Structure formats: structure tokens, C-alpha cells
Amino acid sequence: MASEKYPASSGTVAAEPGPIDLDWSTTALLIIDMQRDFMEPGGFGETLGNDVSQLARAVKPIAAVLNAARDSGMLIVHTREGHLPDLSDAPPAKVERGAPSLRIGDPGPMGRILIRGEAGHDIIPALYPRDGEIVIDKPGKGAFYATDLGDVLRQYGIENLLVCGVTTEVCVNTTVREANDRGYRCVVLADGCASYFPEFHEMGLQMIKAQGGIFGWVSDSAAVLEAMRPKVSSISAAGGAR
Ligand code: C5J
């Protein structure tokens, strides 16, 4: 008896409101805004008064799925929220909002807050994009607004998105709503998302999967890894597959 491993070309992901079959060749991993500006002290998130340590829990689950996606050759897309140095793509309504300790464009410990090219705008080292992975810079909360994400996904024939990142109820939720309206099946990884407000994380996920999955599915990293795991088939010495 011989044993043969082969990569799964598709898999069924345990999810809510129900399992979903995904063809991995038409599926991309979309990692939203895992930037130092949101994740680390001194960045945009903290200037708004948030406890950035709340977001750290998403890093390991994302890294596990990112590694599996890299091994399988899946299309990987990272996004970064931020603005041009002259702020020409930053609406005054966004820049002037609230009473942050530093506003978008102000100099902070990781460079100018939420500005492209600054250290704080970049992705955290643990999830840093590799050559060949796509990085989409976006000025808004949704990853489709004012970006070429739609064109990129069309070019690669993508129909399904595994979505993770921060924050659950803001940029993840906005992007999943945009993607759903464009016809993508979105599976959001609950443990691969996080919010500064745990209750918003929970409600952000509930909103996606309620009403029979009103704009997507919710799963987790373990379920996705299980669905992606290469299957083992036993082949008898006589050559008959069992
Ligand atoms: C926010 C984001 N929360 N990436 N951005 O302003 O969710």
C-alpha cells in the first residue's frame, strides 16, 4: 500500500451561517491594514485614544493563514490605509474630525501620521509582504474605493476572498460590504480580525453572518487551514485508489 499527498484544489470551509466550498485557484487572501499606524503605540490608532494592544491577537492567526497561502501559491493582497504627503486625497472631513492628540499628516514618533512612505504607514514586520504579493494603498476605509483592487482581482480571475485584518467594524466591514456588492464571496476570519473595542468586533462579525449571511461568511483560521490542508489518499499496491 502506498500513500500519496496532493494539494487540494478546493475545500469546504466550516463557517457561519453555513459551510462554503471554495476553489482555491479563484480565491485570494485579503489582509486589511495591518500597519504600524494601527497596531503600535504612537500611530494613528493611539492618537485617537485607542488601546492598540487590543489588535495584537489577530497577528498569529493571520500569519498562519498567510504562510499556508504562500505555500499554496494563493494570490495574496495586503492593503494600507493612508494619504499622499500633500493630503490631496484626504478629505477635510476626515482630517479635521474628532480631537486626536495628533491629526493625519502631523509628525509623530513613526513619521507623519497615516502618510504614505512614513514608517508608521508600513505593514508590521510579522506580516510584511513578500516580493510578488500585491499591496494596495487606499485613502478610504473600503479597499475598493479609489484603488485598482477590482481590476487586480478581475485580472487574476478571483471570485472568493478570505478576509482578515483590522479593524473588524471599520475597514474590514467596509471592504467586505464593497466586495459583496461586487459579487465576491467573502469569508471573514474571526480570529484574524480585531477591534479596539471587543464588543464592536463581535457585532461586526454578527452583522456579516446574520440573515443567512447578509454580506458574507464568518469562519476562523483553524477552519481555513483545515480546508486548505493537502489531502492524503491511500492507493493500494494494486493501484486502486481507496
Ligand atoms: C480605521 C481601519 N479604524 N483600518 N481604519 O480607521 O479600520
Coordinates of C-alpha atoms and ligand atoms in Angstrom, one line a residue:
M1 CA 0.0 0.0 0.0
A2 CA 1.3 3.4 -0.9
S3 CA 0.3 6.8 0.4
E4 CA 0.2 9.9 -1.9
K5 CA -0.1 13.6 -1.0
Y6 CA -1.6 16.0 -3.4
P7 CA -2.5 19.7 -3.0
A8 CA -6.2 20.3 -2.5
S9 CA -7.6 22.3 -5.5
S10 CA -10.7 23.2 -3.5
G11 CA -12.0 22.8 0.0
T12 CA -15.0 23.2 2.2
V13 CA -14.6 25.8 4.9
A14 CA -16.6 25.4 8.1
A15 CA -18.2 28.8 8.5
E16 CA -21.3 30.6 9.7
P17 CA -24.1 30.7 8.6
G18 CA -23.0 27.5 6.9
P19 CA -20.1 25.8 5.2
I20 CA -18.8 27.2 1.9
D21 CA -17.0 25.3 -0.9
L22 CA -14.0 27.3 -2.3
D23 CA -11.9 26.7 -5.4
W24 CA -8.5 27.9 -4.2
S25 CA -7.5 29.0 -7.7
T26 CA -10.2 31.7 -7.7
T27 CA -9.6 32.6 -4.0
A28 CA -7.4 35.4 -2.7
L29 CA -6.2 36.2 0.8
L30 CA -7.0 39.9 1.6
I31 CA -5.2 41.3 4.6
I32 CA -6.6 44.7 5.7
D33 CA -4.4 47.5 7.1
M34 CA -2.0 45.5 9.4
Q35 CA 0.0 48.7 9.6
R36 CA 2.2 50.1 12.4
D37 CA -0.1 53.2 12.5
F38 CA -3.0 51.0 13.8
M39 CA -1.0 48.3 15.7
E40 CA 1.7 50.2 17.5
P41 CA 1.9 52.9 20.1
G42 CA 2.5 56.4 18.6
G43 CA 0.4 55.8 15.5
F44 CA -3.0 56.9 14.1
G45 CA -4.9 54.4 16.3
E46 CA -3.4 55.5 19.5
T47 CA -3.7 59.3 18.7
L48 CA -7.5 58.6 18.6
G49 CA -7.3 57.4 22.2
N50 CA -7.4 53.7 21.5
D51 CA -5.6 50.8 23.3
V52 CA -3.6 49.4 20.4
S53 CA -2.8 46.2 22.4
Q54 CA -6.3 45.0 21.6
L55 CA -5.3 44.4 18.0
A56 CA -2.3 42.1 18.7
R57 CA -4.4 39.0 19.0
A58 CA -5.0 38.9 15.2
V59 CA -1.4 38.7 14.2
K60 CA -0.7 35.0 14.8
P61 CA -3.9 33.7 13.1
I62 CA -3.2 35.9 10.1
A63 CA 0.4 34.7 10.0
A64 CA -0.7 31.1 10.0
V65 CA -3.1 31.6 7.1
L66 CA -0.6 33.8 5.3
N67 CA 2.1 31.0 5.5
A68 CA -0.4 28.5 4.1
A69 CA -1.5 30.8 1.3
R70 CA 2.2 31.4 0.4
D71 CA 2.9 27.6 0.4
S72 CA -0.2 27.0 -1.8
G73 CA 0.5 29.8 -4.3
M74 CA -2.7 31.6 -3.5
L75 CA -3.0 35.3 -4.5
I76 CA -2.1 37.5 -1.5
V77 CA -3.2 41.1 -1.3
H78 CA -2.3 43.5 1.5
T79 CA -3.9 46.9 2.0
R80 CA -2.7 50.0 3.7
E81 CA -4.8 53.0 4.6
G82 CA -3.1 56.3 4.2
H83 CA -2.7 59.5 2.3
L84 CA -0.4 61.4 -0.1
P85 CA 2.1 63.7 1.6
D86 CA 0.2 66.8 0.4
L87 CA -3.0 65.4 1.8
S88 CA -4.7 66.0 -1.6
D89 CA -6.5 62.6 -1.2
A90 CA -7.6 63.3 2.4
P91 CA -11.0 64.9 2.8
P92 CA -11.0 67.7 5.3
A93 CA -13.9 66.0 7.0
K94 CA -11.6 63.1 7.8
V95 CA -8.6 65.2 8.8
E96 CA -10.5 67.6 11.0
R97 CA -12.7 65.0 12.7
G98 CA -12.6 64.5 16.5
A99 CA -9.9 65.6 18.9
P100 CA -7.0 63.3 18.3
S101 CA -3.6 64.1 20.1
L102 CA -2.1 64.2 16.5
R103 CA -4.0 64.7 13.3
I104 CA -3.4 62.9 10.0
G105 CA -0.3 64.5 8.5
D106 CA 1.2 65.7 11.8
P107 CA 4.7 64.5 12.7
G108 CA 4.7 61.6 15.2
P109 CA 7.2 59.1 16.6
M110 CA 6.8 56.9 13.5
G111 CA 6.8 59.8 11.0
R112 CA 3.8 61.8 9.8
I113 CA 0.5 60.2 10.9
L114 CA -1.1 57.9 8.2
I115 CA 1.1 59.3 5.4
R116 CA 2.3 57.0 2.6
G117 CA 6.1 56.4 2.8
E118 CA 6.3 57.0 6.5
A119 CA 7.4 54.2 8.9
G120 CA 4.0 54.2 10.7
H121 CA 2.2 53.6 7.4
D122 CA 4.0 50.4 6.6
I123 CA 2.9 46.9 7.4
I124 CA 4.1 45.3 10.7
P125 CA 7.3 43.1 10.3
A126 CA 5.5 39.9 11.3
L127 CA 3.2 40.1 8.3
Y128 CA 5.5 42.0 5.9
P129 CA 4.6 41.5 2.2
R130 CA 7.0 39.4 0.2
D131 CA 8.0 40.2 -3.4
G132 CA 5.2 39.3 -5.7
E133 CA 2.4 39.9 -3.2
I134 CA 0.1 42.8 -4.0
V135 CA 0.0 45.9 -1.9
I136 CA -3.0 48.2 -2.4
D137 CA -2.7 51.8 -0.9
K138 CA -6.2 53.1 -0.1
P139 CA -7.3 56.5 1.1
G140 CA -10.6 55.3 2.5
K141 CA -11.9 52.6 4.8
G142 CA -13.0 50.4 1.9
A143 CA -10.3 48.8 -0.2
F144 CA -12.2 49.2 -3.4
Y145 CA -12.7 53.0 -3.1
A146 CA -10.2 55.0 -5.2
T147 CA -8.0 51.9 -5.8
D148 CA -7.4 49.4 -8.5
L149 CA -8.2 46.4 -6.3
G150 CA -11.2 45.5 -8.5
D151 CA -9.1 45.5 -11.7
V152 CA -6.4 43.4 -9.9
L153 CA -8.9 40.8 -8.7
R154 CA -10.5 40.6 -12.2
Q155 CA -7.1 40.1 -13.8
Y156 CA -6.4 37.1 -11.6
G157 CA -9.9 35.6 -12.0
I158 CA -10.7 35.9 -8.3
E159 CA -14.2 35.1 -7.1
N160 CA -13.7 34.5 -3.4
L161 CA -11.9 36.4 -0.7
L162 CA -10.5 35.2 2.6
V163 CA -10.6 38.5 4.6
C164 CA -8.7 39.4 7.8
G165 CA -7.1 42.4 9.3
V166 CA -8.1 45.5 11.3
T167 CA -10.3 46.9 12.4
T168 CA -13.3 44.5 12.3
E169 CA -16.0 47.0 12.3
V170 CA -14.3 49.7 10.2
C171 CA -12.0 48.8 7.3
V172 CA -12.8 45.1 7.3
N173 CA -16.5 45.6 7.4
T174 CA -16.5 48.4 4.8
T175 CA -14.3 46.3 2.5
V176 CA -16.5 43.2 2.8
R177 CA -19.6 45.2 2.1
E178 CA -17.9 46.7 -1.0
A179 CA -16.7 43.3 -2.1
N180 CA -20.1 41.6 -1.6
D181 CA -21.8 44.3 -3.8
R182 CA -19.2 43.5 -6.5
G183 CA -20.1 39.8 -6.4
Y184 CA -17.3 38.3 -4.3
R185 CA -17.9 35.6 -1.8
C186 CA -16.2 36.9 1.4
V187 CA -15.2 34.6 4.2
V188 CA -14.0 36.7 7.2
L189 CA -11.6 35.1 9.7
A190 CA -13.0 35.9 13.2
D191 CA -9.6 35.4 15.0
G192 CA -7.7 37.1 12.2
C193 CA -9.6 40.4 12.8
A194 CA -9.6 42.7 15.8
S195 CA -11.0 45.9 17.0
Y196 CA -10.0 48.4 19.7
F197 CA -13.5 47.6 21.1
P198 CA -14.1 43.9 21.6
E199 CA -17.8 44.4 21.5
F200 CA -17.6 46.1 18.1
H201 CA -15.5 43.1 16.9
E202 CA -18.3 40.7 18.0
M203 CA -21.1 42.8 16.5
G204 CA -19.1 43.5 13.3
L205 CA -18.9 39.7 12.8
Q206 CA -22.6 39.2 13.7
M207 CA -23.6 41.8 11.1
I208 CA -21.8 39.9 8.3
K209 CA -23.2 36.4 9.0
A210 CA -26.8 37.4 10.2
Q211 CA -29.8 36.9 8.0
G212 CA -28.3 33.8 6.2
G213 CA -25.0 35.6 5.6
I214 CA -26.3 39.0 4.5
F215 CA -22.9 40.0 3.1
G216 CA -20.6 37.2 3.8
W217 CA -19.5 34.2 5.9
V218 CA -17.6 34.1 9.2
S219 CA -15.0 31.4 9.8
D220 CA -11.6 31.2 11.6
S221 CA -8.0 30.4 10.8
A222 CA -8.2 26.8 12.0
A223 CA -11.2 26.0 9.7
V224 CA -9.5 27.7 6.7
L225 CA -6.2 25.8 7.4
E226 CA -8.1 22.5 7.7
A227 CA -9.9 23.2 4.4
M228 CA -6.6 24.1 2.7
R229 CA -4.7 21.1 4.1
P230 CA -3.4 18.8 1.4
K231 CA -5.5 15.7 1.5
V232 CA -3.9 12.2 1.8
S233 CA -5.1 9.5 -0.4
S234 CA -4.3 5.8 0.1
I235 CA -3.5 3.9 -3.0
S236 CA -3.4 0.1 -2.8
A237 CA -0.4 -1.8 -4.1
A238 CA -2.7 -3.0 -6.9
G239 CA -3.1 0.6 -8.0
G240 CA -6.7 1.1 -6.9
A241 CA -7.4 4.3 -5.1
R242 CA -9.5 3.9 -2.0
Ligands
C5J1 C1 -9.7 52.8 11.0 C2 -9.2 50.7 9.8 N1 -10.2 52.1 12.0 N2 -8.2 50.2 9.1 N3 -9.1 52.1 9.9 O1 -9.7 54.0 11.0 O2 -10.0 50.1 10.3

